[in-house]
PDB file of C-alpha atoms in Angstrom:
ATOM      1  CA  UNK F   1       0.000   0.000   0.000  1.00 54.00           C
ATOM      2  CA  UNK F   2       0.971   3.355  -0.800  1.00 54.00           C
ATOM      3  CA  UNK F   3       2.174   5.280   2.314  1.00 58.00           C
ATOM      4  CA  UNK F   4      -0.250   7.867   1.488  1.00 60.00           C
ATOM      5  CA  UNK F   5      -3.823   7.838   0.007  1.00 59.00           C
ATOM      6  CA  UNK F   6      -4.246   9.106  -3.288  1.00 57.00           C
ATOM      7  CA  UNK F   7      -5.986  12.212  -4.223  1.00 57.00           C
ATOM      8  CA  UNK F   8      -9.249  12.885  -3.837  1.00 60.00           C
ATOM      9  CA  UNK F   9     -10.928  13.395  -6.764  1.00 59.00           C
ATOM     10  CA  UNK F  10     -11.652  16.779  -8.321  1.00 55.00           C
ATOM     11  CA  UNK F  11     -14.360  18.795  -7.759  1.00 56.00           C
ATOM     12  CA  UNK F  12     -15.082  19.259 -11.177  1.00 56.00           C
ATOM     13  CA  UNK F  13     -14.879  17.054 -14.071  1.00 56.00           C
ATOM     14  CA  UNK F  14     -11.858  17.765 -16.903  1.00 50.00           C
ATOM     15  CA  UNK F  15     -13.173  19.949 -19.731  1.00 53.00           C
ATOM     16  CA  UNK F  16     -14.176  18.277 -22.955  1.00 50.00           C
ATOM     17  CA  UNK F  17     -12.366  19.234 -26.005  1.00 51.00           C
ATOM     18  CA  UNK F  18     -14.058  22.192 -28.202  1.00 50.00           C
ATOM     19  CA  UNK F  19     -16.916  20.495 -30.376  1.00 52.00           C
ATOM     20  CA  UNK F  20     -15.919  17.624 -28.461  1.00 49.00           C
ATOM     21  CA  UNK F  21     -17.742  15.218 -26.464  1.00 49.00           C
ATOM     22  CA  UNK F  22     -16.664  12.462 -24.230  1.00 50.00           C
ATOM     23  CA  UNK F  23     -17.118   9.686 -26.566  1.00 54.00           C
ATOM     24  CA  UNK F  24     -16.197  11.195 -30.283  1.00 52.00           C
ATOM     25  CA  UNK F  25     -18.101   8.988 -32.471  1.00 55.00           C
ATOM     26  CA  UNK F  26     -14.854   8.969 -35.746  1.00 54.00           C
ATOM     27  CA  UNK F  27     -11.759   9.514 -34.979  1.00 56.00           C
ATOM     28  CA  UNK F  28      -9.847  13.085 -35.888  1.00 57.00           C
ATOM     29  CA  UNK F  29      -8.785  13.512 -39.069  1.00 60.00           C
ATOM     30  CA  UNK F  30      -5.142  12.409 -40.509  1.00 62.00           C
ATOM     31  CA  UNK F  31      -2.698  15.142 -41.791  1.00 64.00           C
ATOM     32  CA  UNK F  32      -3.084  16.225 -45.261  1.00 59.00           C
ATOM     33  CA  UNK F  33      -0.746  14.856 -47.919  1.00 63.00           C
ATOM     34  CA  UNK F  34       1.053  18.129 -48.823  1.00 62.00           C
ATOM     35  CA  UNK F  35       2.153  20.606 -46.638  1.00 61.00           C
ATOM     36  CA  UNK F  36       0.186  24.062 -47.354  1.00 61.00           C
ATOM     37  CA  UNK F  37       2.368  26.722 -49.757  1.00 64.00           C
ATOM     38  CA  UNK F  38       4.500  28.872 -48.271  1.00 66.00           C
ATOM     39  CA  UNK F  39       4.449  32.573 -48.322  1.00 66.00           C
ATOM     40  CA  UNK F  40       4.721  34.639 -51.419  1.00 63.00           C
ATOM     41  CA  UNK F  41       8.177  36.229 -52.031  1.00 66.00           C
ATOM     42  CA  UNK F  42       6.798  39.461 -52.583  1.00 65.00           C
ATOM     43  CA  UNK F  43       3.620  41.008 -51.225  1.00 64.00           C
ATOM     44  CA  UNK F  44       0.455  41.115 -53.145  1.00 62.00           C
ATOM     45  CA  UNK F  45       0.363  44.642 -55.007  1.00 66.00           C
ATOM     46  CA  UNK F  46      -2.237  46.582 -53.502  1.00 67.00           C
ATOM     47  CA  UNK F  47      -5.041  48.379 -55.137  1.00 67.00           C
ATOM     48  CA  UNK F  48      -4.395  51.276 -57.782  1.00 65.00           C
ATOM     49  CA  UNK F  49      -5.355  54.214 -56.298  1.00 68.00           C
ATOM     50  CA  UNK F  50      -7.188  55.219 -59.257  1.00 70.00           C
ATOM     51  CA  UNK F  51      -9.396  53.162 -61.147  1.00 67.00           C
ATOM     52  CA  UNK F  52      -9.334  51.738 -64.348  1.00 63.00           C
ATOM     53  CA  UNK F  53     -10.164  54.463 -66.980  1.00 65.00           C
ATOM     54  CA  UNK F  54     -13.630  53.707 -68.943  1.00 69.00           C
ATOM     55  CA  UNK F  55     -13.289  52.453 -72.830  1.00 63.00           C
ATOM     56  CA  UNK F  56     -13.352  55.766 -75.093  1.00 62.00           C
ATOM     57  CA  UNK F  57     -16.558  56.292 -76.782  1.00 65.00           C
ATOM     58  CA  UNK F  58     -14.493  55.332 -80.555  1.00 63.00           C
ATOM     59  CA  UNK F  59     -11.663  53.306 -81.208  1.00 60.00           C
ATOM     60  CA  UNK F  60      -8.514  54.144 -81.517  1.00 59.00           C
ATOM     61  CA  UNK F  61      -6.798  54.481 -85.076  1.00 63.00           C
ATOM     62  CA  UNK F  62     -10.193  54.702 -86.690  1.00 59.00           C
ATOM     63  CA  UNK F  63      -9.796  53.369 -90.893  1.00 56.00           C
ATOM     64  CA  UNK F  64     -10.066  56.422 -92.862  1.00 57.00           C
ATOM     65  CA  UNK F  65     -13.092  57.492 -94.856  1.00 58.00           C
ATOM     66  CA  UNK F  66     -11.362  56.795 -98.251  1.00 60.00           C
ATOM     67  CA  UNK F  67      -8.620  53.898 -99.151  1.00 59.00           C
ATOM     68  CA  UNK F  68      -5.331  54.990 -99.655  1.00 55.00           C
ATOM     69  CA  UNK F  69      -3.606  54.008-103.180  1.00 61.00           C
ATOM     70  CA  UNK F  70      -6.941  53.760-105.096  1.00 60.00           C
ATOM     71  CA  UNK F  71      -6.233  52.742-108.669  1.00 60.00           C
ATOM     72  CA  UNK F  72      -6.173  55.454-111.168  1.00 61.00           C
ATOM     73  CA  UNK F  73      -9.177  55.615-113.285  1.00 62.00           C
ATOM     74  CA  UNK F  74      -7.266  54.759-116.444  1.00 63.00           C
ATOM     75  CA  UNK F  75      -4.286  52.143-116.264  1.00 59.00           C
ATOM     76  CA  UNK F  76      -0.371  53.368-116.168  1.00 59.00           C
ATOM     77  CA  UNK F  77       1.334  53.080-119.534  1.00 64.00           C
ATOM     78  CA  UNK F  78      -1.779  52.183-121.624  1.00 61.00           C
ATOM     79  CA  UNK F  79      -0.451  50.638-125.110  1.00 57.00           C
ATOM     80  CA  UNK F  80      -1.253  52.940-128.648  1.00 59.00           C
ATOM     81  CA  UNK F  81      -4.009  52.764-130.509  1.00 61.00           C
ATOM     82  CA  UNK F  82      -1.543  52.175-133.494  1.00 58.00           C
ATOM     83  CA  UNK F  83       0.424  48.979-133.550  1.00 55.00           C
ATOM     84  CA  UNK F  84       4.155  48.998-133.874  1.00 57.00           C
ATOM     85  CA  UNK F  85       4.864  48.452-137.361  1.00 62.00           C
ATOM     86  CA  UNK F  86       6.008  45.044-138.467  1.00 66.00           C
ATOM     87  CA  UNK F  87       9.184  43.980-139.721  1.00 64.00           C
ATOM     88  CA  UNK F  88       9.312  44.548-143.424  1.00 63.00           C
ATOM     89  CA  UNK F  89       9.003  41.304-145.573  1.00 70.00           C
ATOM     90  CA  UNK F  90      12.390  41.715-147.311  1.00 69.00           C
ATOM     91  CA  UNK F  91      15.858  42.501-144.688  1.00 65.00           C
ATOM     92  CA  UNK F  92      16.999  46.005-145.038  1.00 61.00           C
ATOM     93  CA  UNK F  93      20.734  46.850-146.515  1.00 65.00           C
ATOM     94  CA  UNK F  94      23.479  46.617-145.018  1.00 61.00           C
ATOM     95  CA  UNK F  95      25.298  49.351-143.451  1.00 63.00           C
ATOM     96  CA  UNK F  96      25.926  52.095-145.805  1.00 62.00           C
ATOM     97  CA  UNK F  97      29.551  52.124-147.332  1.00 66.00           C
ATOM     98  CA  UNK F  98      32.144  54.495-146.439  1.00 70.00           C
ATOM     99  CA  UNK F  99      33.097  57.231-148.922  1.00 85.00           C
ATOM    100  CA  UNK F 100      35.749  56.228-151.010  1.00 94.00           C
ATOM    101  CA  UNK F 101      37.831  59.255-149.870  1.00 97.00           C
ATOM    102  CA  UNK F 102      37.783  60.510-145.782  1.00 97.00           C
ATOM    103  CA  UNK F 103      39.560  63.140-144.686  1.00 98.00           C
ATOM    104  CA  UNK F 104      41.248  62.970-141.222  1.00 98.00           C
ATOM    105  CA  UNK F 105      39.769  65.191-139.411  1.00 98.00           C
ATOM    106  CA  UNK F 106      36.141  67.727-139.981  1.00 98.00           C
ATOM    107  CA  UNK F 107      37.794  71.076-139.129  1.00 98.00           C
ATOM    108  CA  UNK F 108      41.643  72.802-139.870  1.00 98.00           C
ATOM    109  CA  UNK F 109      43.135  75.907-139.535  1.00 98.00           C
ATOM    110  CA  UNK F 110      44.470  77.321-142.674  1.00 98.00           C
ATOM    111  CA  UNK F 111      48.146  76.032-143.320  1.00 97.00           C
ATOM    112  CA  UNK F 112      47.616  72.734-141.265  1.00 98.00           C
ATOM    113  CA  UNK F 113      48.442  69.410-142.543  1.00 98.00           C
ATOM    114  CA  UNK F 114      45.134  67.984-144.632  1.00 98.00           C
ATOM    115  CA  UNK F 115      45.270  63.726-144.787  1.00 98.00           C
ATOM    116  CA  UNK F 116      42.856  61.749-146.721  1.00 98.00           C
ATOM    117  CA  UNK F 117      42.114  58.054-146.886  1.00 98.00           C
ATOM    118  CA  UNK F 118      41.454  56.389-149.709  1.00 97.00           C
ATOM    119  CA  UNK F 119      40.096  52.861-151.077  1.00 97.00           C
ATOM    120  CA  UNK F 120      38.576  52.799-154.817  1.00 95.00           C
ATOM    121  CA  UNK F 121      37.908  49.691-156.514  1.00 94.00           C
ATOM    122  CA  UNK F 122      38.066  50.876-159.945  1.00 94.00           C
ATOM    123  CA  UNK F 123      41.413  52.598-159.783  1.00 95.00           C
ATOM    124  CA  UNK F 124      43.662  53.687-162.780  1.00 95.00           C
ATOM    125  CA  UNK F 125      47.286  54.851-162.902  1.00 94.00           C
ATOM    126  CA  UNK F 126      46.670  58.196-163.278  1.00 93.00           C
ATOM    127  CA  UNK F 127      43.907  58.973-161.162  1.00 95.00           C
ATOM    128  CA  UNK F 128      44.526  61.859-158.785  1.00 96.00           C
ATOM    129  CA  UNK F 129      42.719  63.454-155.932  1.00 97.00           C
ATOM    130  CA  UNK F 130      41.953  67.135-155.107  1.00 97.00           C
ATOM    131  CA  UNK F 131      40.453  69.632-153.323  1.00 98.00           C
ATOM    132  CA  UNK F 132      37.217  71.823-154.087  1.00 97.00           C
ATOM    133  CA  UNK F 133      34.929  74.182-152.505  1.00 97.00           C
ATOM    134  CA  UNK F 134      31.921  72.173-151.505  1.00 97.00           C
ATOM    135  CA  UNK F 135      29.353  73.884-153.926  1.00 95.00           C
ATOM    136  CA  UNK F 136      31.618  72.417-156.824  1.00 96.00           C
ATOM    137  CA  UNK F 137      29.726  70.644-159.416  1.00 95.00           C
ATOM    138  CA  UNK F 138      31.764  71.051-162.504  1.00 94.00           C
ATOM    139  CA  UNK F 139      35.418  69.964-161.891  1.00 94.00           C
ATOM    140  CA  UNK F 140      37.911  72.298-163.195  1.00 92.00           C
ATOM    141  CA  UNK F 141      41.461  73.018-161.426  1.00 91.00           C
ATOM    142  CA  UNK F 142      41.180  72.072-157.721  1.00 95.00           C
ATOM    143  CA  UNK F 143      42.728  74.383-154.760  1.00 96.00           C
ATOM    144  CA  UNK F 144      46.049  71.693-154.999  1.00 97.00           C
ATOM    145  CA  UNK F 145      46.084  67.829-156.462  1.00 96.00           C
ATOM    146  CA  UNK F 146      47.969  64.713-155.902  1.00 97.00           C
ATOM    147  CA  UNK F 147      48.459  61.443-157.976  1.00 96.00           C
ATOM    148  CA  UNK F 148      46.456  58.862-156.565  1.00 96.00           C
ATOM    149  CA  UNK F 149      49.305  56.489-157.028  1.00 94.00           C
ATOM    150  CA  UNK F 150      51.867  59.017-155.092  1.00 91.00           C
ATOM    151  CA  UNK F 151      53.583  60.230-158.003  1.00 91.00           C
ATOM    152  CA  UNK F 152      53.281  61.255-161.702  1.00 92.00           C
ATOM    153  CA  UNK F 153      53.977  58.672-164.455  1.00 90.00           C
ATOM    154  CA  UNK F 154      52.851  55.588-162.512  1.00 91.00           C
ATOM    155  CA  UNK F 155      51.883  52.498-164.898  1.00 92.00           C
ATOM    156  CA  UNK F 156      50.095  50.770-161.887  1.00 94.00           C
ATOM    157  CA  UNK F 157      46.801  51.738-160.134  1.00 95.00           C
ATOM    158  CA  UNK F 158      46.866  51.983-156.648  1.00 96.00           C
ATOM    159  CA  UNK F 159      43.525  51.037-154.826  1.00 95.00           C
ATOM    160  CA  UNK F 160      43.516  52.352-151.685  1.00 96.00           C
ATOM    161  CA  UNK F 161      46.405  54.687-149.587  1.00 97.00           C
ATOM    162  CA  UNK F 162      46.883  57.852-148.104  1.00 98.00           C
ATOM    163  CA  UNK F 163      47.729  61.375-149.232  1.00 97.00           C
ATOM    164  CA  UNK F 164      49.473  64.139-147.353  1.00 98.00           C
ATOM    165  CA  UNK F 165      48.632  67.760-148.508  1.00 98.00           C
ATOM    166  CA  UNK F 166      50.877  70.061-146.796  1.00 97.00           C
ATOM    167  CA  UNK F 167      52.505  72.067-149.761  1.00 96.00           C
ATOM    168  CA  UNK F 168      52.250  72.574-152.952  1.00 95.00           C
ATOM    169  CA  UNK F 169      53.553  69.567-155.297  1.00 94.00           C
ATOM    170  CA  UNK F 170      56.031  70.739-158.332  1.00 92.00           C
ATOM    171  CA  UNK F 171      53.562  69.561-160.671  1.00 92.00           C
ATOM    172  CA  UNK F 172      51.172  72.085-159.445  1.00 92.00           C
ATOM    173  CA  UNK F 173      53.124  74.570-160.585  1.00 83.00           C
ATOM    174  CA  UNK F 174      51.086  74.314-164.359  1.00 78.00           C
ATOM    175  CA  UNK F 175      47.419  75.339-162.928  1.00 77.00           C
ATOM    176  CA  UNK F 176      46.346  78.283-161.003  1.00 85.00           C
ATOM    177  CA  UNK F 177      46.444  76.355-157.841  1.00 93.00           C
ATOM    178  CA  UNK F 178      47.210  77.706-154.401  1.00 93.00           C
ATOM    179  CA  UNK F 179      48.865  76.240-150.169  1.00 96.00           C
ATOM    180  CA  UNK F 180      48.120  77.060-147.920  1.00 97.00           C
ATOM    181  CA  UNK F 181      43.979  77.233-148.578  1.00 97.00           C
ATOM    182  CA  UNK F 182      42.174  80.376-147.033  1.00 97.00           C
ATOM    183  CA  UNK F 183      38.236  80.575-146.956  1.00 97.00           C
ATOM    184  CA  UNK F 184      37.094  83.313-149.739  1.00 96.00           C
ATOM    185  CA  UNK F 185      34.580  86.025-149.981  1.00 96.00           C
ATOM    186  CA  UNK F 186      31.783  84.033-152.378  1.00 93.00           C
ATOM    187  CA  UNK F 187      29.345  85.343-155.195  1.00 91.00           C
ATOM    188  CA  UNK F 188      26.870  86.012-152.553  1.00 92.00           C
ATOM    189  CA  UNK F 189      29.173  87.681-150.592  1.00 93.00           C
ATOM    190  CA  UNK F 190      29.176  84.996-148.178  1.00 96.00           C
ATOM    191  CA  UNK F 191      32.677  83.858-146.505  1.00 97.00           C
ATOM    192  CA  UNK F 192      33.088  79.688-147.862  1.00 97.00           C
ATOM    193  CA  UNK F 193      35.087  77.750-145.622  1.00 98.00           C
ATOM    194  CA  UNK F 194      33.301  74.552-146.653  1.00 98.00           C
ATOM    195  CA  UNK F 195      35.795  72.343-148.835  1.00 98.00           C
ATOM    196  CA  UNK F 196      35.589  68.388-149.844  1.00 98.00           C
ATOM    197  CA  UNK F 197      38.263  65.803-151.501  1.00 98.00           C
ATOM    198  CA  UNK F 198      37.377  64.770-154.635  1.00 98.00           C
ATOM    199  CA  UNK F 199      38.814  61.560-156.227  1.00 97.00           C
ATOM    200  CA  UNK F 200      39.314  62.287-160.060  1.00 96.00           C
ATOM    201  CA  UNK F 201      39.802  61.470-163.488  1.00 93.00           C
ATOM    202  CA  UNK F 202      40.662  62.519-166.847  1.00 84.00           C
ATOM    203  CA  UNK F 203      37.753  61.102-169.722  1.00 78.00           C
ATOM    204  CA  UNK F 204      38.404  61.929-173.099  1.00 69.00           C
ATOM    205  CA  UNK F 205      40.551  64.607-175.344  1.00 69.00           C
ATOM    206  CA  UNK F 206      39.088  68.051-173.691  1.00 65.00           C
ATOM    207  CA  UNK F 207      39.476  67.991-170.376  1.00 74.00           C
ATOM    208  CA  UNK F 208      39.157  69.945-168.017  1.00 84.00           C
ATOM    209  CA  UNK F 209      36.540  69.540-166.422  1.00 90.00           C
ATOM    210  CA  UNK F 210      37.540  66.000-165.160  1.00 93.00           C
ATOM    211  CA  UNK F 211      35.355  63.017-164.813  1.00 93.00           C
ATOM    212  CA  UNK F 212      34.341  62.505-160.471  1.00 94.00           C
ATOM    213  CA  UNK F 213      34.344  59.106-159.298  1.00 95.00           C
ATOM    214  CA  UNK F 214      33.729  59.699-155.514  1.00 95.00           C
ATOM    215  CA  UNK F 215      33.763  62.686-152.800  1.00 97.00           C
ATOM    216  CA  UNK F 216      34.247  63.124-149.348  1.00 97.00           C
ATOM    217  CA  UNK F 217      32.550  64.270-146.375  1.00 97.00           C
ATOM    218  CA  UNK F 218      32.591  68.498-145.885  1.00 98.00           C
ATOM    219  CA  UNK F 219      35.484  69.991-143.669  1.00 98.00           C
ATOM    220  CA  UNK F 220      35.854  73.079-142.722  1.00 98.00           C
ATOM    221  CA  UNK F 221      38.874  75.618-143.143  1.00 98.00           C
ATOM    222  CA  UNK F 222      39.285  78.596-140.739  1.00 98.00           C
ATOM    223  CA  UNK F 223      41.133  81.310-141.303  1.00 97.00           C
ATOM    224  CA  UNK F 224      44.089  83.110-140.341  1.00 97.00           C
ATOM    225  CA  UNK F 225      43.528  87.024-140.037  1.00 93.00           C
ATOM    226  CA  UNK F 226      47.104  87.551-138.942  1.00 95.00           C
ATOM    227  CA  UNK F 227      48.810  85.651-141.582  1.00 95.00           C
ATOM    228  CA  UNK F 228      48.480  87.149-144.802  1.00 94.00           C
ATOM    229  CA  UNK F 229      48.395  83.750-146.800  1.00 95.00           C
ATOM    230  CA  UNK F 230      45.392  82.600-144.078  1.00 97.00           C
ATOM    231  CA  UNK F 231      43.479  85.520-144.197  1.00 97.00           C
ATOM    232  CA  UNK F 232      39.973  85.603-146.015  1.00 96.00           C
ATOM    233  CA  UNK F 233      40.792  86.183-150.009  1.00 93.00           C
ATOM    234  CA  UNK F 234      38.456  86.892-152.646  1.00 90.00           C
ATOM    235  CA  UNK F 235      37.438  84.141-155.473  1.00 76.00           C
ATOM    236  CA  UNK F 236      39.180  83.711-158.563  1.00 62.00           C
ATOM    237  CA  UNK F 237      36.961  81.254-160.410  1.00 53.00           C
ATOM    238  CA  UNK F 238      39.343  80.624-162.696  1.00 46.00           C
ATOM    239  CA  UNK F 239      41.709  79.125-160.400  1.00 49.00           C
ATOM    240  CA  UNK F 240      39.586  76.821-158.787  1.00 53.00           C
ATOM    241  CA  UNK F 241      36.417  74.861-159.394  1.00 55.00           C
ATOM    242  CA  UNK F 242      33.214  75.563-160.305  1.00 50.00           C
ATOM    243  CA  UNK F 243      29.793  75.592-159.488  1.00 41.00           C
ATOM    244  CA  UNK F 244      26.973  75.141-161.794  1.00 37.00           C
ATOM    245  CA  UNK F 245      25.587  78.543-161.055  1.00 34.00           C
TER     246      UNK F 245
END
């Protein structure tokens, strides 16, 4: 036996659990599977201190009334009424030829060097070349001549070559012919400074005025005021060659 007697009992019972009683009738529930989230790292953002502003009345960026880029009312470019003309049935020709005789350059001053090409199928020995006002029609004595062939008494025909004027030649010296070539006062009072080559010949007993077989392109001679052999001169016509008029 104890050496004491227990305690009395208490005076009032023990409390009951909350919502309890003293026989539960199930037992408490277990612990849930998970444990519950932890907190947040940052603090829920309060509320704006303004509210929300209400939709405008109209969208934003509203289409315009009218499209932009509206097609013209006729088309870019539109084709003719006329169509392009067809090719012809027959090929055209060929590029035109060259003249026979080219001088080497379109303008010179009065005493410069004058050089002229030539190439003439139909040569002779005793073809020459000189040169004329451009208005010349009927070939008389040029301003100064060469032989073709390069010098007088050839027996062979020379097709094609060059000729130098830059002087007069000693068989010049028989014709009224003149170096260094000036422009001249014309019949119309005009100053010529317009000359050509002409590629020559000699046809029959009376000649001149000589037979031409081809001409070159215009060139122009200026003059020379300051020289006296440069300067403007007037015309002798017959020194040089004609014109029809």
């Amino acid at each position: 036996p104890t050496p004491e007697p227990t305690l009395a009992p208490t005076s009032s019972p023990v409390e009951l659990p909350v919502g309890g009683s003293a026989d539960t009738p199930a037992p408490t529930l277990g612990p849930t599977p998970s444990p519950t989230l932890g907190p947040t790292p940052s603090p829920t953002l309060g509320p704006t201190p303004n509210p929300t502003p209400k939709p405008s009345a109209s969208p934003s960026n509203m289409p315009s009334i009218e499209r932009s880029d509206v097609p013209s009312p006729s088309p870019s470019n539109r084709p003719s009424a006329v169509v392009s003309a067809s090719p012809s049935d027959t090929p055209t020709d060929g590029p035109t030829p060259l003249p026979c005789i080219r001088p080497d350059q379109v303008t010179y001053n009065c005493g410069n060097t004058i050089t002229v090409n030539f190439d003439f199928e139909d040569a002779l020995p005793d073809d020459w070349i000189g040169i004329y006002p451009c208005d010349t029609t009927t070939y008389l004595h040029s301003e100064v001549w060469q032989w073709a062939c390069g010098a007088p008494g050839c027996t062979t025909a020379v097709n094609e070559g060059t000729i130098v004027f830059d002087g007069l030649p000693t068989y010049n010296g028989s014709g009224p012919h003149t170096w260094p070539i000036a422009p001249y006062v014309a019949p119309d009072t005009n100053v010529n400074r317009c000359f050509k080559a002409v590629y020559l010949r000699e046809d029959g007993p009376s000649v001149p005025p000589y037979v031409q077989e081809c001409e070159s392109i215009d060139f122009i001679i200026q003059e020379d005021q300051d020289s006296p052999d440069c300067a403007i001169r007037p015309r002798n016509d017959n020194a040089i060659g004609n014109s029809e008029d």
